[in-house]
Short mmCIF file of C-alpha atoms (C1' of nucleotides) in Angstrom, two decimals:
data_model
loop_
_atom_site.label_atom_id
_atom_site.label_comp_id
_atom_site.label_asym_id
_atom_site.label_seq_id
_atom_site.Cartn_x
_atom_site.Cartn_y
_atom_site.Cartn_z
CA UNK F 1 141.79 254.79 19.30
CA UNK F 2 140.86 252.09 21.76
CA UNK F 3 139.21 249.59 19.50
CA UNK F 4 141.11 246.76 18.90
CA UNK F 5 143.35 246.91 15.80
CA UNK F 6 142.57 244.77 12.85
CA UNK F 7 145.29 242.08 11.69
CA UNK F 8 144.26 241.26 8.28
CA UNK F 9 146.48 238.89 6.82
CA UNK F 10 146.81 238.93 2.93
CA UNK F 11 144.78 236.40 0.89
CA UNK F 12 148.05 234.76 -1.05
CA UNK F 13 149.56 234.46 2.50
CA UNK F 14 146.28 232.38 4.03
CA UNK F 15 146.62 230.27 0.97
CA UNK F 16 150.09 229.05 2.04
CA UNK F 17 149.17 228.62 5.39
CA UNK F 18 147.93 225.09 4.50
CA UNK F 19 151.49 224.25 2.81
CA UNK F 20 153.12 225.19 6.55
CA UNK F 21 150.32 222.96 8.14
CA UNK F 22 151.26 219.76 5.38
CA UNK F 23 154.84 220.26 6.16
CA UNK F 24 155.08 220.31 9.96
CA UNK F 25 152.56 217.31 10.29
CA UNK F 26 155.37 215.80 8.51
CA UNK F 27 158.11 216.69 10.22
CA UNK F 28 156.35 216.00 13.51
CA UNK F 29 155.59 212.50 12.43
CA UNK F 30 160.37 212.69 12.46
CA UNK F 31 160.37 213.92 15.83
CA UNK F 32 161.31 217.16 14.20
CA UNK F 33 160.80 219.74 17.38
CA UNK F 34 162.41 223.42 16.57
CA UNK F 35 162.76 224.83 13.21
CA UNK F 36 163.87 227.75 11.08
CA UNK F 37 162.09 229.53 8.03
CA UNK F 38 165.63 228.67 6.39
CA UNK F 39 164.56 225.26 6.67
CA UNK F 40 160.77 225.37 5.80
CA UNK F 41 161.80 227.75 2.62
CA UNK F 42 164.10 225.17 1.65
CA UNK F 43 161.47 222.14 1.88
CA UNK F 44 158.92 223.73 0.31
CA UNK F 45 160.48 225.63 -2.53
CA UNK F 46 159.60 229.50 -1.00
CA UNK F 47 162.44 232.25 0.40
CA UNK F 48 162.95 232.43 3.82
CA UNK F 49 161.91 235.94 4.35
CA UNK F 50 158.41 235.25 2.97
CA UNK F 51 158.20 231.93 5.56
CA UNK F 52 158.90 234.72 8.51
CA UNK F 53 156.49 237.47 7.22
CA UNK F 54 153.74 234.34 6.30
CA UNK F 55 154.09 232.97 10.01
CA UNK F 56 154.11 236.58 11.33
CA UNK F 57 150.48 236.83 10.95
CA UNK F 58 149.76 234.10 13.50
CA UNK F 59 151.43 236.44 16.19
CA UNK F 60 153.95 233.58 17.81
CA UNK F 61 157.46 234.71 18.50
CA UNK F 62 160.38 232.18 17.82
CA UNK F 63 163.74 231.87 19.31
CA UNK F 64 166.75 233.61 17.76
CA UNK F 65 169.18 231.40 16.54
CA UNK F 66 167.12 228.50 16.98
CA UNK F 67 163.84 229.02 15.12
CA UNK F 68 160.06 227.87 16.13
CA UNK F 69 158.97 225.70 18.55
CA UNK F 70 156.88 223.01 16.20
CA UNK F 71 153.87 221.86 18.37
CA UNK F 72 153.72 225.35 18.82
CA UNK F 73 153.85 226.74 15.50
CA UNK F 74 151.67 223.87 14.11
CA UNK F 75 148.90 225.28 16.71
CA UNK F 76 149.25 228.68 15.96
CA UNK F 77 148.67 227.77 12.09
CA UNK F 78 146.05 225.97 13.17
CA UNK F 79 144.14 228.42 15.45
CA UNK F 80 144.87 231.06 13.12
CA UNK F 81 142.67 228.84 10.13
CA UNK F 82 140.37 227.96 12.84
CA UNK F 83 140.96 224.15 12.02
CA UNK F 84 141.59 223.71 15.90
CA UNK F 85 137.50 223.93 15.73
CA UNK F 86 135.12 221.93 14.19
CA UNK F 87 132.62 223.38 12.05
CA UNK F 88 129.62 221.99 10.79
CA UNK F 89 128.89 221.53 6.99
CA UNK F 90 126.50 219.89 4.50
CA UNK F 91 127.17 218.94 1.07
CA UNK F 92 124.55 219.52 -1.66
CA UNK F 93 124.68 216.75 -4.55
CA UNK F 94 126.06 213.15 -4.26
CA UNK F 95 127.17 212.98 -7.67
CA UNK F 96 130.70 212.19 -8.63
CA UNK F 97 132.17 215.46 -7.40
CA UNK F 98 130.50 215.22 -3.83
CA UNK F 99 131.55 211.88 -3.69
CA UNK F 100 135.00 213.04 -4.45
CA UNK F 101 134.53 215.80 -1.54
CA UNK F 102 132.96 213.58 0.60
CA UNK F 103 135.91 210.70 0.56
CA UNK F 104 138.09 213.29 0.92
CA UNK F 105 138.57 212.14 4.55
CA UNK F 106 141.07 214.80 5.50
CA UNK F 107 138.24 217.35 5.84
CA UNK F 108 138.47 216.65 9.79
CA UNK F 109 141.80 217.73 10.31
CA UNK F 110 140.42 220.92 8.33
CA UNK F 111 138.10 221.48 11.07
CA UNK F 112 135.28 220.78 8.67
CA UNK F 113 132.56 218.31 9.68
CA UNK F 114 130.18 216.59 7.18
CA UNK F 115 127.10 216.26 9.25
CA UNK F 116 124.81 215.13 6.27
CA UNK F 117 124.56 215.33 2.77
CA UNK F 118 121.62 216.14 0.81
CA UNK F 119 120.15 214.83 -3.25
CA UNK F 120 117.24 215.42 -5.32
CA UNK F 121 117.52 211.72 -6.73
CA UNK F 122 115.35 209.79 -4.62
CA UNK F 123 117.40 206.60 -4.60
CA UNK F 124 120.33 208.14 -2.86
CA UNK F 125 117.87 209.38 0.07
CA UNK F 126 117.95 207.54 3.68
CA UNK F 127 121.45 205.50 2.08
CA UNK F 128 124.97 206.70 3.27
CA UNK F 129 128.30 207.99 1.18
CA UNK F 130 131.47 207.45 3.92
CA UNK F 131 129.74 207.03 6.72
CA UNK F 132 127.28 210.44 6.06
CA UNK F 133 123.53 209.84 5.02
CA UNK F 134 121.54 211.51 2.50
CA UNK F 135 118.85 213.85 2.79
CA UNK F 136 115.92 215.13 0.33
CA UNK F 137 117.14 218.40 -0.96
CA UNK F 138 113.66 219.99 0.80
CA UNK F 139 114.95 219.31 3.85
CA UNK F 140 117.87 221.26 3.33
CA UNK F 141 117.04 225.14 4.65
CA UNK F 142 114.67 223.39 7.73
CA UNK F 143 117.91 221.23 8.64
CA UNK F 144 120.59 224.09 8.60
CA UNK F 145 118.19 226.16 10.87
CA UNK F 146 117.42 223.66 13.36
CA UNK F 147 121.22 222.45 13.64
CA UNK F 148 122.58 225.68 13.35
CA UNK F 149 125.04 224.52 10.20
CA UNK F 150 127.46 227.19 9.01
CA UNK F 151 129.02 225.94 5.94
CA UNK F 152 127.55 224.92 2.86
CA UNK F 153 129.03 223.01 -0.13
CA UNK F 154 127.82 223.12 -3.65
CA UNK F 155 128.05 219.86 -5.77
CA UNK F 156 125.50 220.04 -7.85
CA UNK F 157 125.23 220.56 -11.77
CA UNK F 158 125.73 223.77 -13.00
CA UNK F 159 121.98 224.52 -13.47
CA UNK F 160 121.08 223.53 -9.60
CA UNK F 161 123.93 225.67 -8.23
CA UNK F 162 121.62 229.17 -7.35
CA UNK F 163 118.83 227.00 -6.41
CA UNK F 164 120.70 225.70 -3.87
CA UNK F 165 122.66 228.58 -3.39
CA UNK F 166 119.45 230.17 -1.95
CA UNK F 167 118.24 227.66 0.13
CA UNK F 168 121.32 227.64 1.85
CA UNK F 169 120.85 231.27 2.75
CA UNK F 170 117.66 231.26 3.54
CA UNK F 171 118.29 228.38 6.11
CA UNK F 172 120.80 230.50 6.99
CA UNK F 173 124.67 229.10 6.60
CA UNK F 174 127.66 231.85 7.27
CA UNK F 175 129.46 230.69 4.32
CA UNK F 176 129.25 228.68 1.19
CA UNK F 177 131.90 226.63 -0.69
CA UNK F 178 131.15 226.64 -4.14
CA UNK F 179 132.14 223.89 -6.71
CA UNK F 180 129.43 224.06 -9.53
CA UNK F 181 131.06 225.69 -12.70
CA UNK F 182 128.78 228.69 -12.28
CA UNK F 183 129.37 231.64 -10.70
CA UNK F 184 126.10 232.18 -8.08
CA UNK F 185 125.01 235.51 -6.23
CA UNK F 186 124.53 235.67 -2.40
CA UNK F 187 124.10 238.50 -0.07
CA UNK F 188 127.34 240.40 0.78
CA UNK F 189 127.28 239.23 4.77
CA UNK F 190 127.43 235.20 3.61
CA UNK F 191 131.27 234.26 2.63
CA UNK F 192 131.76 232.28 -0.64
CA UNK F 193 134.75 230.66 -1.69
CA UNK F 194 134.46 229.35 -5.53
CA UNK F 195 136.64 226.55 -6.80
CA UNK F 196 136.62 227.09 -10.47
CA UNK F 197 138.12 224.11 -12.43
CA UNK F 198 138.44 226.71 -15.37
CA UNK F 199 140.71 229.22 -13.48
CA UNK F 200 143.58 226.48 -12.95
CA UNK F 201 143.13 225.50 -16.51
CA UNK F 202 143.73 228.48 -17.94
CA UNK F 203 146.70 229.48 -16.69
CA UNK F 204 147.89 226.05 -17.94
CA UNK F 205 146.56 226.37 -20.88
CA UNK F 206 147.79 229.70 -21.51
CA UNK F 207 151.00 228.80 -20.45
CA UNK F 208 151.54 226.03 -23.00
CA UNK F 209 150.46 227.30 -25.71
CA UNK F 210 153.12 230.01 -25.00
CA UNK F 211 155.56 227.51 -24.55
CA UNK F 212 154.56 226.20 -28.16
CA UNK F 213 155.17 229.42 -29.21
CA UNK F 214 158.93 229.58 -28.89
CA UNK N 1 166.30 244.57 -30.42
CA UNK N 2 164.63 243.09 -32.96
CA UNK N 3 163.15 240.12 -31.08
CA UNK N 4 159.31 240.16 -30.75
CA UNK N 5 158.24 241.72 -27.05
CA UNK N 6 156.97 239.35 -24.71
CA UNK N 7 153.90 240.16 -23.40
CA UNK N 8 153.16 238.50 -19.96
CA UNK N 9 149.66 238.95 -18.96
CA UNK N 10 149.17 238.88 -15.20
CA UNK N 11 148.32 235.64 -12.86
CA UNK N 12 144.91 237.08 -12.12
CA UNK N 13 143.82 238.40 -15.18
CA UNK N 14 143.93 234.93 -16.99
CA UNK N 15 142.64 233.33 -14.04
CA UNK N 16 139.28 235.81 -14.48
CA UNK N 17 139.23 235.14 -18.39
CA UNK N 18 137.51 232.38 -18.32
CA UNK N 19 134.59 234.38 -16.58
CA UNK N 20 133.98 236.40 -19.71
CA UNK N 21 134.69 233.34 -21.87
CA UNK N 22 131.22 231.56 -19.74
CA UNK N 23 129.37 235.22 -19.94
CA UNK N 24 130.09 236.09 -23.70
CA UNK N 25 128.72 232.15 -24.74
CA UNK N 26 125.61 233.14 -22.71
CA UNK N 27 125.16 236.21 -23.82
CA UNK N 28 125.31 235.09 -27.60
CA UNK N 29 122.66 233.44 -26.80
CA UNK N 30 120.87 236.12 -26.30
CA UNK N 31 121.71 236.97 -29.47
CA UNK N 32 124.34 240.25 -28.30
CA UNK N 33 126.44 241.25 -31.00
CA UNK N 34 128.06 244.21 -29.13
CA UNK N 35 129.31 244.72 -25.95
CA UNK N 36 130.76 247.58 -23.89
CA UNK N 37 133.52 247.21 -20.59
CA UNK N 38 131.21 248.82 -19.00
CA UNK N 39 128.19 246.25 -19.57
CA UNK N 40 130.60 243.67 -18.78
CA UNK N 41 131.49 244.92 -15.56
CA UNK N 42 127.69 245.15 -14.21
CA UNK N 43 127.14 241.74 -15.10
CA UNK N 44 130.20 240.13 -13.36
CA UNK N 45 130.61 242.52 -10.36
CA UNK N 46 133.80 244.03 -11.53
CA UNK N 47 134.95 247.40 -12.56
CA UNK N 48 134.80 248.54 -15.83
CA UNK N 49 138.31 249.77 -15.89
CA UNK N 50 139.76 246.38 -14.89
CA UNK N 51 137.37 244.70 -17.35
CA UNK N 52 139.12 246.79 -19.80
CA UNK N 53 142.76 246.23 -18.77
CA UNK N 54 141.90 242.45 -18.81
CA UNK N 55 140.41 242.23 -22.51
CA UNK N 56 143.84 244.62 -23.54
CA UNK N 57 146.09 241.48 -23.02
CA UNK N 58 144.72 239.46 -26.14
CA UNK N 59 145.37 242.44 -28.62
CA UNK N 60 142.02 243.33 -29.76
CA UNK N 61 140.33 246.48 -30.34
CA UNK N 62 137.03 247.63 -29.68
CA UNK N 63 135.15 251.06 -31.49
CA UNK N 64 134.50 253.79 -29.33
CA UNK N 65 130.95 254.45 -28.41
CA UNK N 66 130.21 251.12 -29.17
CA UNK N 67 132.14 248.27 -27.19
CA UNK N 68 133.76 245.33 -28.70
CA UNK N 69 131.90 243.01 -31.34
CA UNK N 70 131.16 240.24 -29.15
CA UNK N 71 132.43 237.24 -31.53
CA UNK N 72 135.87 238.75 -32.24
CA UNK N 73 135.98 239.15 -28.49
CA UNK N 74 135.02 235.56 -27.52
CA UNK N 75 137.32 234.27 -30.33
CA UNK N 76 140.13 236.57 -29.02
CA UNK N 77 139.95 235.25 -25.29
CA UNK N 78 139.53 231.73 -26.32
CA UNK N 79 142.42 231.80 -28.45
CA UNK N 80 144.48 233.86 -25.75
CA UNK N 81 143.86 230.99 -23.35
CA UNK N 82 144.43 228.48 -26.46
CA UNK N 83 140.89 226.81 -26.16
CA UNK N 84 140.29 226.98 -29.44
CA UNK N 85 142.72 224.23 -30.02
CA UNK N 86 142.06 221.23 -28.65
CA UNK N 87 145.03 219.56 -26.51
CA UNK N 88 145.51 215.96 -25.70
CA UNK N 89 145.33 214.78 -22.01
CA UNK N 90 145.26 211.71 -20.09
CA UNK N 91 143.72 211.54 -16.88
CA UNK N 92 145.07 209.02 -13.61
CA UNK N 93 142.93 207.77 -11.20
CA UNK N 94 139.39 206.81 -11.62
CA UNK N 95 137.94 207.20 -8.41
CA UNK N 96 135.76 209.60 -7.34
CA UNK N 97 137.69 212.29 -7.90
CA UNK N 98 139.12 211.12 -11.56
CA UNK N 99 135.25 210.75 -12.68
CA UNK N 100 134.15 213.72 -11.56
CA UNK N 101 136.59 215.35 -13.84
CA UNK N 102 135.56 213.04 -16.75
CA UNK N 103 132.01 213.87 -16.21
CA UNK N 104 132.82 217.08 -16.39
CA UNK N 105 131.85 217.34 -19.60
CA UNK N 106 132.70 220.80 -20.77
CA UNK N 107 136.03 219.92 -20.92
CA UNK N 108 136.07 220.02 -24.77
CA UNK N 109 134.91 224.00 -24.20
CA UNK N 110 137.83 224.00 -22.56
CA UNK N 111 140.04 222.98 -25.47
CA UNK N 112 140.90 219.79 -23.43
CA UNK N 113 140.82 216.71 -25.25
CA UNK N 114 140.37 213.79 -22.33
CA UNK N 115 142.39 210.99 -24.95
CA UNK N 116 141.90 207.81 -22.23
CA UNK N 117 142.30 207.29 -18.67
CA UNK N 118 144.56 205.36 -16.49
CA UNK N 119 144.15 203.00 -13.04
CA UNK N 120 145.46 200.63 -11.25
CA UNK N 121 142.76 198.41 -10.40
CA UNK N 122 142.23 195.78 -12.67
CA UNK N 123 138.84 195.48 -12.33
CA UNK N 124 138.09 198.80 -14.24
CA UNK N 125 140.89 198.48 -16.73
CA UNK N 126 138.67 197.91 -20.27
CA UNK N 127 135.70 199.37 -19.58
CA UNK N 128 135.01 203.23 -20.15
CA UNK N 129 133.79 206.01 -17.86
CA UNK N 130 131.82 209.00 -19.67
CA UNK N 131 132.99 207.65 -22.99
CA UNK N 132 136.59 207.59 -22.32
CA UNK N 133 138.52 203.88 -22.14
CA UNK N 134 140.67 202.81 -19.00
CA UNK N 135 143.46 201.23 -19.56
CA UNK N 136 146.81 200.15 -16.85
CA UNK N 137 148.75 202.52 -15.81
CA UNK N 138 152.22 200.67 -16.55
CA UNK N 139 150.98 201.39 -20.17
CA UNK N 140 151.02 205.24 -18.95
CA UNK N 141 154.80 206.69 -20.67
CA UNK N 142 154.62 204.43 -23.14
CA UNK N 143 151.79 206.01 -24.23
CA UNK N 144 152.12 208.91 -23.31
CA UNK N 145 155.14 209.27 -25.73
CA UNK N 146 153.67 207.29 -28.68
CA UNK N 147 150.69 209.70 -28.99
CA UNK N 148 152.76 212.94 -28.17
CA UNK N 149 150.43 213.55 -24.88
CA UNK N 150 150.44 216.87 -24.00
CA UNK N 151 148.64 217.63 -20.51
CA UNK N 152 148.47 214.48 -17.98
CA UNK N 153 145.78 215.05 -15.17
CA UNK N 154 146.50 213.65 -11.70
CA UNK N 155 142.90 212.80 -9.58
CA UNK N 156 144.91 209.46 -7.58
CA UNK N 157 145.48 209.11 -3.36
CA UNK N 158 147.77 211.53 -2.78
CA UNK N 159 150.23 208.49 -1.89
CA UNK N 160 150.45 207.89 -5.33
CA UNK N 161 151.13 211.09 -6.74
CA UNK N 162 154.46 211.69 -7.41
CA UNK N 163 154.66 208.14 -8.77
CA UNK N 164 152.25 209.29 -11.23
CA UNK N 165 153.94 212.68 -11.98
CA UNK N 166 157.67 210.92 -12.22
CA UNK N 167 155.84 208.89 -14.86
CA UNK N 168 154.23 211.42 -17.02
CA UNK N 169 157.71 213.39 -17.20
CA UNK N 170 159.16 209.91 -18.02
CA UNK N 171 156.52 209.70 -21.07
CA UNK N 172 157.06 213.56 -21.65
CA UNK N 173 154.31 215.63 -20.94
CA UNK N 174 154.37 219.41 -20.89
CA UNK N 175 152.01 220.33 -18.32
CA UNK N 176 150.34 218.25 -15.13
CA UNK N 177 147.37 219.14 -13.61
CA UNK N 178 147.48 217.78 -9.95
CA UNK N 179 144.65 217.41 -7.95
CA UNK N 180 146.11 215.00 -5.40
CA UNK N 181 146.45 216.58 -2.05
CA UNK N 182 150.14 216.79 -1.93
CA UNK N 183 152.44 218.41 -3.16
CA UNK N 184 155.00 217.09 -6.39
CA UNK N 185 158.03 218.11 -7.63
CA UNK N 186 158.65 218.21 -11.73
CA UNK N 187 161.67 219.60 -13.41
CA UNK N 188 161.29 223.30 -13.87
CA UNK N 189 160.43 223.01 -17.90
CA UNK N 190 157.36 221.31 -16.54
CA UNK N 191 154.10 223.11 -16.20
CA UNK N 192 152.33 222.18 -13.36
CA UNK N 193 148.74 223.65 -12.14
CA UNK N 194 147.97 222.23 -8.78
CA UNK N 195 144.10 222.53 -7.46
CA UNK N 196 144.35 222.36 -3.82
CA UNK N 197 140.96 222.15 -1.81
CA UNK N 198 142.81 223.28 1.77
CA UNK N 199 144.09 226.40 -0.01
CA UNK N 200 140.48 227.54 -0.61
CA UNK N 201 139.44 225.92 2.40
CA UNK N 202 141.75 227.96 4.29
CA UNK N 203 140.17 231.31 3.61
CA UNK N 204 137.05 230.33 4.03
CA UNK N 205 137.59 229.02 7.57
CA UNK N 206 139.81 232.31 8.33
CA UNK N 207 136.90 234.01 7.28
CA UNK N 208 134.52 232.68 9.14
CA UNK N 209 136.19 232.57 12.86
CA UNK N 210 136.86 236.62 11.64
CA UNK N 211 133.21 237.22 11.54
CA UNK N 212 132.68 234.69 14.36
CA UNK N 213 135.01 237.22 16.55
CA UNK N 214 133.41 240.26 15.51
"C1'" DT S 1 182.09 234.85 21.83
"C1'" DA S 2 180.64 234.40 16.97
"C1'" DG S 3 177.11 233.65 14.07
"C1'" DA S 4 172.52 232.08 12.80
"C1'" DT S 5 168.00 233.50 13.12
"C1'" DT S 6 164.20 236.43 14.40
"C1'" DG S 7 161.29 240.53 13.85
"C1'" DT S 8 160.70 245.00 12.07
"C1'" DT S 9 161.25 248.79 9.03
"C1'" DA S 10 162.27 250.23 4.28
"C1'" DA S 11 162.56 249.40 -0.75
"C1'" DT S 12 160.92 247.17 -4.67
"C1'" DC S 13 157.83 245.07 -7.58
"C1'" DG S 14 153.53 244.15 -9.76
"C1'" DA S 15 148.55 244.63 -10.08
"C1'" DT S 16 144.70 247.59 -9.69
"C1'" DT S 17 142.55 251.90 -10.13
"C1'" DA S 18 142.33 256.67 -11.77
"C1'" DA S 19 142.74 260.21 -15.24
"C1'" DC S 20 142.14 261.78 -19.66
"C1'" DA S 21 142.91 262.48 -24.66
"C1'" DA S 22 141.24 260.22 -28.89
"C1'" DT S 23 137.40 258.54 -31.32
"C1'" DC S 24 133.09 257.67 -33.56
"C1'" DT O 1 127.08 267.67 -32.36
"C1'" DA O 2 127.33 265.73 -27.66
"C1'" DG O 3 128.55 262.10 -25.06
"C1'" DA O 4 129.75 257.28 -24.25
"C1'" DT O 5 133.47 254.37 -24.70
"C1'" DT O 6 138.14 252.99 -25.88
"C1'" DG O 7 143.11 252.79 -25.10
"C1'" DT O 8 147.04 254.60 -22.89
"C1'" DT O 9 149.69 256.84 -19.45
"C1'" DA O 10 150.06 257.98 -14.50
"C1'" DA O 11 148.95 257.23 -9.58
"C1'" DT O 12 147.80 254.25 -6.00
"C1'" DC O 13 147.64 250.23 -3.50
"C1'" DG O 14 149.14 245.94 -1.66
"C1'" DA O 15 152.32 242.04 -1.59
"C1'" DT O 16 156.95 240.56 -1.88
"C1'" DT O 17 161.67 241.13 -1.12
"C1'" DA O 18 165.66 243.41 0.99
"C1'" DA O 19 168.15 245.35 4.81
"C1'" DC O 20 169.55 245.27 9.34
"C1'" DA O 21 169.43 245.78 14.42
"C1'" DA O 22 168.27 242.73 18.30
"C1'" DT O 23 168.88 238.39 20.35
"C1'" DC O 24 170.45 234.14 22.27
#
DNA sequence: TAGATTGTTAATCGATTAACAATC
DNA sequence: TAGATTGTTAATCGATTAACAATC
């Protein structure tokens, strides 16, 4: 076949890339410039061998003996997440949790930019959260058309969350980050990623209660 | 051996309880009494035959034909994930973050009990948030070991977060739900549940540049 | 050189999916 | 009864871990 071949990286892998991306910021901050998977394993708790298969998917070669070139690996993590590129995003609902989101400053080095945020409580509209100003939910689908805005986070209450859901589709975002405790239907094509308070919780839950057990 | 078996559900089965948990409480609504895998599976998107593997962990047993009597089934999950017992838990850090989590109020669904909250500013120490008093967080062990504190919930900088965690060992909590953006070591008894935005993050932005290069 | 580390192939482990007898 | 559904055992799939030659 001549098509180019399809490197799909597992899901639990992408999940650590972020951990990789914490670590050699760090370490780059020291003036740390080659290291080993022996190393990385050992600062972050994992096994060596699933550091080397993890950075695998990012295609860079290291140096036997000596490791990987940092500023080099630190890109290639980067690339690979496509944080080397920002993408646009607006958040739906200013309440406490978009407030949280939105003063989570860190988003740029994520390669996610905040380009406006948008409320249904009339007070909030024309003011600004950390330096991004509020829009009238109506405005919403017209906005992510005109500015071509791929990424959409949900803030809102539970009961908004489809709503909102839908006008982000029918404006037309690529992919929607979901934080409302409701699960919410979208075409197959658009992307969502849910952040469900209640999965973390259970497994802690679960797991102390089993604790109590013995 | 005479020792009771262990039986060790799977990582992503509990973390997808909780989605039959939210659907059963709706559909009792509705006034359902009984439910088949199957009908379970339509509604969430999932296959019957997982549905079915998933429910097997908490023990009960459903009638042929029929499906599973949808109260015994709720009851069963909650219990499996311990929410029908509620758990003491003190939460650190009310900024944005911290009170989005205290507003969150289905919490008590949830089988958490939210005792009091902690911070460091002195300004909010006193007054309450959602109900819940704040009070300093040098109080923090102390307290933490005079009311036999279960569950301590971190929502502070991420600067401050291992401070926070050394402290809630100190006091002896079981379990520590982080939600700082950095990583914390406990001792290995210690349960801890981290909810890291760049891990979720991360496959959405993979994602996206994926379908962006197709 | 000797030895630490990479990169790849193989083995293991665990979760998901399939198959099917038992049941009402 | 016929057929839908459960519950269990087996097969498949995918991720993790192990093994080891290649390399500097």
């Amino acid at each position: 076949m001549s098509e180019k071949e399809i490197i799909t990286a597992p899901i639990p892998t992408i999940r650590r890339l972020p951990r990789y991306i914490h670590l050699l910021t760090r370490l780059k901050r020291d003036n740390v410039e080659v290291l080993s998977t022996t190393r990385i394993a050992e600062e972050l708790g994992f096994e060596a061998i699933q550091v080397r298969k993890d950075i695998a998917v990012t295609g860079i070669v290291g140096k036997p003996k000596k490791g990987y070139d940092l500023d080099e690996l630190l890109n290639a993590l980067r690339h690979f997440l496509n944080w080397d590129n920002n993408t646009d995003a607006f958040l739906v609902g200013v309440g406490a949790l978009g407030k949280a989101i939105l003063g989570y400053s860190n988003f740029k080095s994520y390669g996610l930019n905040v380009l406006a945020a948008f409320d249904s409580d009339i007070n909030k509209i024309g003011t600004k959260y950390n330096g991004v100003e509020i829009f009238p939910v109506d405005k919403l689908d017209d906005l992510i058309q005109r500015l071509r805005v791929h990424i959409g986070v949900i803030t809102v209450p539970a009961s908004e969350a489809q709503f909102v859901a839908d006008l982000m589709v029918k404006g037309g975002v690529k992919a929607i980050w979901n934080f409302a405790p409701r699960a919410i239907k979208v075409p197959s094509e658009i992307i969502l990623e849910n952040v469900h308070l209640s999965q973390s919780l259970a497994v802690l839950t679960h797991k102390l209660s089993q604790m109590n057990d013995e």
